[in-house]
Amino acid sequence: MTEQNQSVEVEETLETPEGAEVSEKPSYEELEAMLKEEQLRGLANEQNLRRRHAEELQATHKYAGQKFAAEMLPVKDYLEMALLDQSGNFEALKMGVQMTLNELNKAFEHTQITEINPQPGDKLDPHHHQAMQLVESEQEPNTIVSVMKKGYQLADRVLRPAMVTVAKGEN
């Protein structure tokens, strides 16, 4: 008799005053299907996020040099103009080369490229300097005697160490 009472109660709660039925509680199978659907949506969303991230990363790598390339365009223009100059005026050519160098320096500044230009007497820093030659000198051992080529760094990463001549230690 308890079962009949329960079924009567369920039947009573399923009807509305107008006589329309209210949806029943979802069955175990329906809950399982809803859970699987939710899991599939979550997986699809995760895959989409990964794909978008990979695309953004690829675009970042592809266009990483865009800012520097844009800064270099005027430098190229000046060099081409200098090559087209047929005037034979050495002073004008020298001035054009200086303007080109100024433009290159601006490009380096805008893209955070700085010189590594040690001075004679500075201590050798293996992170920023490359000893190309050891020479007898009255300077302290492992100090820079002269700079053969300046070095450059991008932000805090060395692009090329300064190539230097270094004082020998006493044998």
PDB file of C-alpha atoms in Angstrom:
ATOM      1  CA  MET A   1       0.000   0.000   0.000  1.00  0.00           C
ATOM      2  CA  THR A   2       2.931   2.274   0.500  1.00  0.00           C
ATOM      3  CA  GLU A   3       3.868   1.885  -3.154  1.00  0.00           C
ATOM      4  CA  GLN A   4       0.385   2.964  -4.198  1.00  0.00           C
ATOM      5  CA  ASN A   5       0.583   5.992  -1.933  1.00  0.00           C
ATOM      6  CA  GLN A   6       3.950   6.947  -3.410  1.00  0.00           C
ATOM      7  CA  SER A   7       2.771   6.608  -6.962  1.00  0.00           C
ATOM      8  CA  VAL A   8      -0.291   8.625  -6.185  1.00  0.00           C
ATOM      9  CA  GLU A   9       1.891  11.320  -4.662  1.00  0.00           C
ATOM     10  CA  VAL A  10       4.122  11.359  -7.730  1.00  0.00           C
ATOM     11  CA  GLU A  11       1.143  11.533 -10.012  1.00  0.00           C
ATOM     12  CA  GLU A  12      -0.271  14.371  -7.999  1.00  0.00           C
ATOM     13  CA  THR A  13       2.941  16.395  -8.152  1.00  0.00           C
ATOM     14  CA  LEU A  14       3.237  15.892 -11.893  1.00  0.00           C
ATOM     15  CA  GLU A  15      -0.012  17.631 -12.702  1.00  0.00           C
ATOM     16  CA  THR A  16      -0.494  21.374 -12.761  1.00  0.00           C
ATOM     17  CA  PRO A  17      -3.758  23.142 -12.090  1.00  0.00           C
ATOM     18  CA  GLU A  18      -4.452  23.457 -15.809  1.00  0.00           C
ATOM     19  CA  GLY A  19      -3.880  19.752 -16.250  1.00  0.00           C
ATOM     20  CA  ALA A  20      -0.575  20.052 -18.121  1.00  0.00           C
ATOM     21  CA  GLU A  21       2.195  17.713 -17.071  1.00  0.00           C
ATOM     22  CA  VAL A  22       5.464  18.981 -15.603  1.00  0.00           C
ATOM     23  CA  SER A  23       8.612  17.282 -16.828  1.00  0.00           C
ATOM     24  CA  GLU A  24       9.709  14.434 -14.665  1.00  0.00           C
ATOM     25  CA  LYS A  25      12.997  14.256 -12.845  1.00  0.00           C
ATOM     26  CA  PRO A  26      15.682  13.146 -15.328  1.00  0.00           C
ATOM     27  CA  SER A  27      16.461   9.479 -15.318  1.00  0.00           C
ATOM     28  CA  TYR A  28      19.906   8.089 -14.682  1.00  0.00           C
ATOM     29  CA  GLU A  29      20.415   7.587 -18.421  1.00  0.00           C
ATOM     30  CA  GLU A  30      19.368  11.165 -19.162  1.00  0.00           C
ATOM     31  CA  LEU A  31      21.724  12.503 -16.482  1.00  0.00           C
ATOM     32  CA  GLU A  32      24.517  10.391 -17.916  1.00  0.00           C
ATOM     33  CA  ALA A  33      23.816  11.709 -21.435  1.00  0.00           C
ATOM     34  CA  MET A  34      23.768  15.317 -20.160  1.00  0.00           C
ATOM     35  CA  LEU A  35      27.063  14.766 -18.343  1.00  0.00           C
ATOM     36  CA  LYS A  36      28.667  13.278 -21.468  1.00  0.00           C
ATOM     37  CA  GLU A  37      27.401  16.218 -23.537  1.00  0.00           C
ATOM     38  CA  GLU A  38      28.854  18.657 -21.012  1.00  0.00           C
ATOM     39  CA  GLN A  39      32.187  16.800 -21.069  1.00  0.00           C
ATOM     40  CA  LEU A  40      32.258  16.920 -24.885  1.00  0.00           C
ATOM     41  CA  ARG A  41      31.564  20.656 -24.812  1.00  0.00           C
ATOM     42  CA  GLY A  42      34.390  21.125 -22.307  1.00  0.00           C
ATOM     43  CA  LEU A  43      36.782  19.103 -24.465  1.00  0.00           C
ATOM     44  CA  ALA A  44      35.790  21.031 -27.586  1.00  0.00           C
ATOM     45  CA  ASN A  45      36.290  24.319 -25.748  1.00  0.00           C
ATOM     46  CA  GLU A  46      39.723  23.178 -24.537  1.00  0.00           C
ATOM     47  CA  GLN A  47      40.717  22.120 -28.066  1.00  0.00           C
ATOM     48  CA  ASN A  48      39.599  25.500 -29.434  1.00  0.00           C
ATOM     49  CA  LEU A  49      41.635  27.329 -26.797  1.00  0.00           C
ATOM     50  CA  ARG A  50      44.725  25.243 -27.603  1.00  0.00           C
ATOM     51  CA  ARG A  51      44.291  25.812 -31.338  1.00  0.00           C
ATOM     52  CA  ARG A  52      43.880  29.575 -30.890  1.00  0.00           C
ATOM     53  CA  HIS A  53      46.913  29.684 -28.598  1.00  0.00           C
ATOM     54  CA  ALA A  54      49.002  27.763 -31.164  1.00  0.00           C
ATOM     55  CA  GLU A  55      47.855  30.149 -33.929  1.00  0.00           C
ATOM     56  CA  GLU A  56      48.722  33.205 -31.816  1.00  0.00           C
ATOM     57  CA  LEU A  57      52.121  31.744 -30.973  1.00  0.00           C
ATOM     58  CA  GLN A  58      52.796  30.997 -34.640  1.00  0.00           C
ATOM     59  CA  ALA A  59      51.799  34.553 -35.631  1.00  0.00           C
ATOM     60  CA  THR A  60      54.029  35.972 -32.889  1.00  0.00           C
ATOM     61  CA  HIS A  61      57.011  34.021 -34.196  1.00  0.00           C
ATOM     62  CA  LYS A  62      56.180  34.874 -37.801  1.00  0.00           C
ATOM     63  CA  TYR A  63      55.950  38.620 -37.178  1.00  0.00           C
ATOM     64  CA  ALA A  64      58.451  38.968 -34.308  1.00  0.00           C
ATOM     65  CA  GLY A  65      60.810  41.068 -36.434  1.00  0.00           C
ATOM     66  CA  GLN A  66      58.074  43.311 -37.822  1.00  0.00           C
ATOM     67  CA  LYS A  67      58.922  46.291 -35.619  1.00  0.00           C
ATOM     68  CA  PHE A  68      62.615  46.077 -36.447  1.00  0.00           C
ATOM     69  CA  ALA A  69      61.915  45.550 -40.143  1.00  0.00           C
ATOM     70  CA  ALA A  70      59.719  48.667 -40.212  1.00  0.00           C
ATOM     71  CA  GLU A  71      62.506  50.648 -38.519  1.00  0.00           C
ATOM     72  CA  MET A  72      65.025  49.428 -41.119  1.00  0.00           C
ATOM     73  CA  LEU A  73      63.064  50.584 -44.176  1.00  0.00           C
ATOM     74  CA  PRO A  74      64.294  54.217 -44.025  1.00  0.00           C
ATOM     75  CA  VAL A  75      67.877  52.951 -43.608  1.00  0.00           C
ATOM     76  CA  LYS A  76      67.516  50.928 -46.807  1.00  0.00           C
ATOM     77  CA  ASP A  77      65.986  53.942 -48.587  1.00  0.00           C
ATOM     78  CA  TYR A  78      68.955  56.160 -47.623  1.00  0.00           C
ATOM     79  CA  LEU A  79      71.483  53.566 -48.754  1.00  0.00           C
ATOM     80  CA  GLU A  80      69.730  53.201 -52.124  1.00  0.00           C
ATOM     81  CA  MET A  81      69.658  56.986 -52.572  1.00  0.00           C
ATOM     82  CA  ALA A  82      73.393  57.163 -51.805  1.00  0.00           C
ATOM     83  CA  LEU A  83      74.123  54.547 -54.472  1.00  0.00           C
ATOM     84  CA  LEU A  84      72.058  56.459 -57.051  1.00  0.00           C
ATOM     85  CA  ASP A  85      73.941  59.716 -56.391  1.00  0.00           C
ATOM     86  CA  GLN A  86      76.179  60.434 -59.389  1.00  0.00           C
ATOM     87  CA  SER A  87      77.281  63.910 -58.301  1.00  0.00           C
ATOM     88  CA  GLY A  88      80.742  62.826 -57.174  1.00  0.00           C
ATOM     89  CA  ASN A  89      80.417  65.215 -54.239  1.00  0.00           C
ATOM     90  CA  PHE A  90      82.280  63.473 -51.425  1.00  0.00           C
ATOM     91  CA  GLU A  91      80.884  65.786 -48.725  1.00  0.00           C
ATOM     92  CA  ALA A  92      77.305  65.085 -49.834  1.00  0.00           C
ATOM     93  CA  LEU A  93      78.027  61.333 -49.797  1.00  0.00           C
ATOM     94  CA  LYS A  94      79.576  61.596 -46.339  1.00  0.00           C
ATOM     95  CA  MET A  95      76.555  63.541 -45.085  1.00  0.00           C
ATOM     96  CA  GLY A  96      74.219  60.893 -46.549  1.00  0.00           C
ATOM     97  CA  VAL A  97      76.137  58.102 -44.852  1.00  0.00           C
ATOM     98  CA  GLN A  98      75.942  60.018 -41.549  1.00  0.00           C
ATOM     99  CA  MET A  99      72.165  60.450 -41.986  1.00  0.00           C
ATOM    100  CA  THR A 100      71.875  56.722 -42.678  1.00  0.00           C
ATOM    101  CA  LEU A 101      73.880  55.901 -39.554  1.00  0.00           C
ATOM    102  CA  ASN A 102      71.671  58.261 -37.514  1.00  0.00           C
ATOM    103  CA  GLU A 103      68.581  56.514 -38.848  1.00  0.00           C
ATOM    104  CA  LEU A 104      70.080  53.111 -37.985  1.00  0.00           C
ATOM    105  CA  ASN A 105      70.873  54.310 -34.455  1.00  0.00           C
ATOM    106  CA  LYS A 106      67.245  55.464 -34.072  1.00  0.00           C
ATOM    107  CA  ALA A 107      66.045  52.045 -35.267  1.00  0.00           C
ATOM    108  CA  PHE A 108      68.307  50.354 -32.717  1.00  0.00           C
ATOM    109  CA  GLU A 109      67.039  52.634 -29.964  1.00  0.00           C
ATOM    110  CA  HIS A 110      63.386  51.989 -30.811  1.00  0.00           C
ATOM    111  CA  THR A 111      63.939  48.228 -30.829  1.00  0.00           C
ATOM    112  CA  GLN A 112      66.080  48.176 -27.646  1.00  0.00           C
ATOM    113  CA  ILE A 113      69.340  47.231 -29.358  1.00  0.00           C
ATOM    114  CA  THR A 114      72.281  48.696 -27.463  1.00  0.00           C
ATOM    115  CA  GLU A 115      76.032  48.658 -27.999  1.00  0.00           C
ATOM    116  CA  ILE A 116      78.481  46.749 -25.842  1.00  0.00           C
ATOM    117  CA  ASN A 117      81.518  49.003 -26.117  1.00  0.00           C
ATOM    118  CA  PRO A 118      84.009  48.320 -23.322  1.00  0.00           C
ATOM    119  CA  GLN A 119      86.835  50.740 -22.652  1.00  0.00           C
ATOM    120  CA  PRO A 120      90.527  49.920 -22.309  1.00  0.00           C
ATOM    121  CA  GLY A 121      91.238  48.902 -18.728  1.00  0.00           C
ATOM    122  CA  ASP A 122      87.767  47.400 -18.143  1.00  0.00           C
ATOM    123  CA  LYS A 123      87.696  43.887 -16.711  1.00  0.00           C
ATOM    124  CA  LEU A 124      86.977  41.111 -19.210  1.00  0.00           C
ATOM    125  CA  ASP A 125      83.327  40.008 -18.821  1.00  0.00           C
ATOM    126  CA  PRO A 126      82.845  36.627 -20.531  1.00  0.00           C
ATOM    127  CA  HIS A 127      79.095  37.289 -20.729  1.00  0.00           C
ATOM    128  CA  HIS A 128      79.588  40.437 -22.842  1.00  0.00           C
ATOM    129  CA  HIS A 129      83.122  40.194 -24.252  1.00  0.00           C
ATOM    130  CA  GLN A 130      84.955  37.669 -26.411  1.00  0.00           C
ATOM    131  CA  ALA A 131      88.723  37.643 -26.041  1.00  0.00           C
ATOM    132  CA  MET A 132      90.118  37.416 -29.563  1.00  0.00           C
ATOM    133  CA  GLN A 133      93.770  37.944 -28.683  1.00  0.00           C
ATOM    134  CA  LEU A 134      96.037  37.991 -25.625  1.00  0.00           C
ATOM    135  CA  VAL A 135      98.818  40.584 -25.691  1.00  0.00           C
ATOM    136  CA  GLU A 136     101.682  41.656 -23.464  1.00  0.00           C
ATOM    137  CA  SER A 137     100.652  44.811 -21.684  1.00  0.00           C
ATOM    138  CA  GLU A 138     101.452  46.860 -18.644  1.00  0.00           C
ATOM    139  CA  GLN A 139      97.757  46.712 -17.778  1.00  0.00           C
ATOM    140  CA  GLU A 140      96.383  44.393 -15.159  1.00  0.00           C
ATOM    141  CA  PRO A 141      95.872  40.806 -16.454  1.00  0.00           C
ATOM    142  CA  ASN A 142      92.418  40.009 -17.907  1.00  0.00           C
ATOM    143  CA  THR A 143      91.648  43.636 -18.675  1.00  0.00           C
ATOM    144  CA  ILE A 144      90.695  44.960 -22.070  1.00  0.00           C
ATOM    145  CA  VAL A 145      93.514  46.513 -24.076  1.00  0.00           C
ATOM    146  CA  SER A 146      91.485  47.408 -27.188  1.00  0.00           C
ATOM    147  CA  VAL A 147      88.148  46.735 -28.889  1.00  0.00           C
ATOM    148  CA  MET A 148      88.254  45.048 -32.291  1.00  0.00           C
ATOM    149  CA  LYS A 149      84.452  45.053 -32.809  1.00  0.00           C
ATOM    150  CA  LYS A 150      81.662  46.438 -30.674  1.00  0.00           C
ATOM    151  CA  GLY A 151      79.119  44.003 -29.327  1.00  0.00           C
ATOM    152  CA  TYR A 152      75.346  44.379 -29.308  1.00  0.00           C
ATOM    153  CA  GLN A 153      72.514  43.266 -27.106  1.00  0.00           C
ATOM    154  CA  LEU A 154      68.755  43.186 -27.515  1.00  0.00           C
ATOM    155  CA  ALA A 155      67.193  44.263 -24.227  1.00  0.00           C
ATOM    156  CA  ASP A 156      69.278  42.069 -21.888  1.00  0.00           C
ATOM    157  CA  ARG A 157      70.208  39.316 -24.387  1.00  0.00           C
ATOM    158  CA  VAL A 158      73.622  39.453 -26.052  1.00  0.00           C
ATOM    159  CA  LEU A 159      73.342  39.351 -29.849  1.00  0.00           C
ATOM    160  CA  ARG A 160      77.100  39.532 -30.382  1.00  0.00           C
ATOM    161  CA  PRO A 161      79.753  39.942 -27.687  1.00  0.00           C
ATOM    162  CA  ALA A 162      82.318  42.705 -28.078  1.00  0.00           C
ATOM    163  CA  MET A 163      85.470  41.262 -29.648  1.00  0.00           C
ATOM    164  CA  VAL A 164      88.415  42.464 -27.610  1.00  0.00           C
ATOM    165  CA  THR A 165      92.168  42.205 -27.114  1.00  0.00           C
ATOM    166  CA  VAL A 166      93.035  41.279 -23.532  1.00  0.00           C
ATOM    167  CA  ALA A 167      96.150  41.803 -21.404  1.00  0.00           C
ATOM    168  CA  LYS A 168      98.097  38.604 -20.652  1.00  0.00           C
ATOM    169  CA  GLY A 169      98.881  37.543 -17.141  1.00  0.00           C
ATOM    170  CA  GLU A 170     102.524  37.135 -16.141  1.00  0.00           C
ATOM    171  CA  ASN A 171     103.975  33.727 -17.023  1.00  0.00           C
TER     172      ASN A 171
END
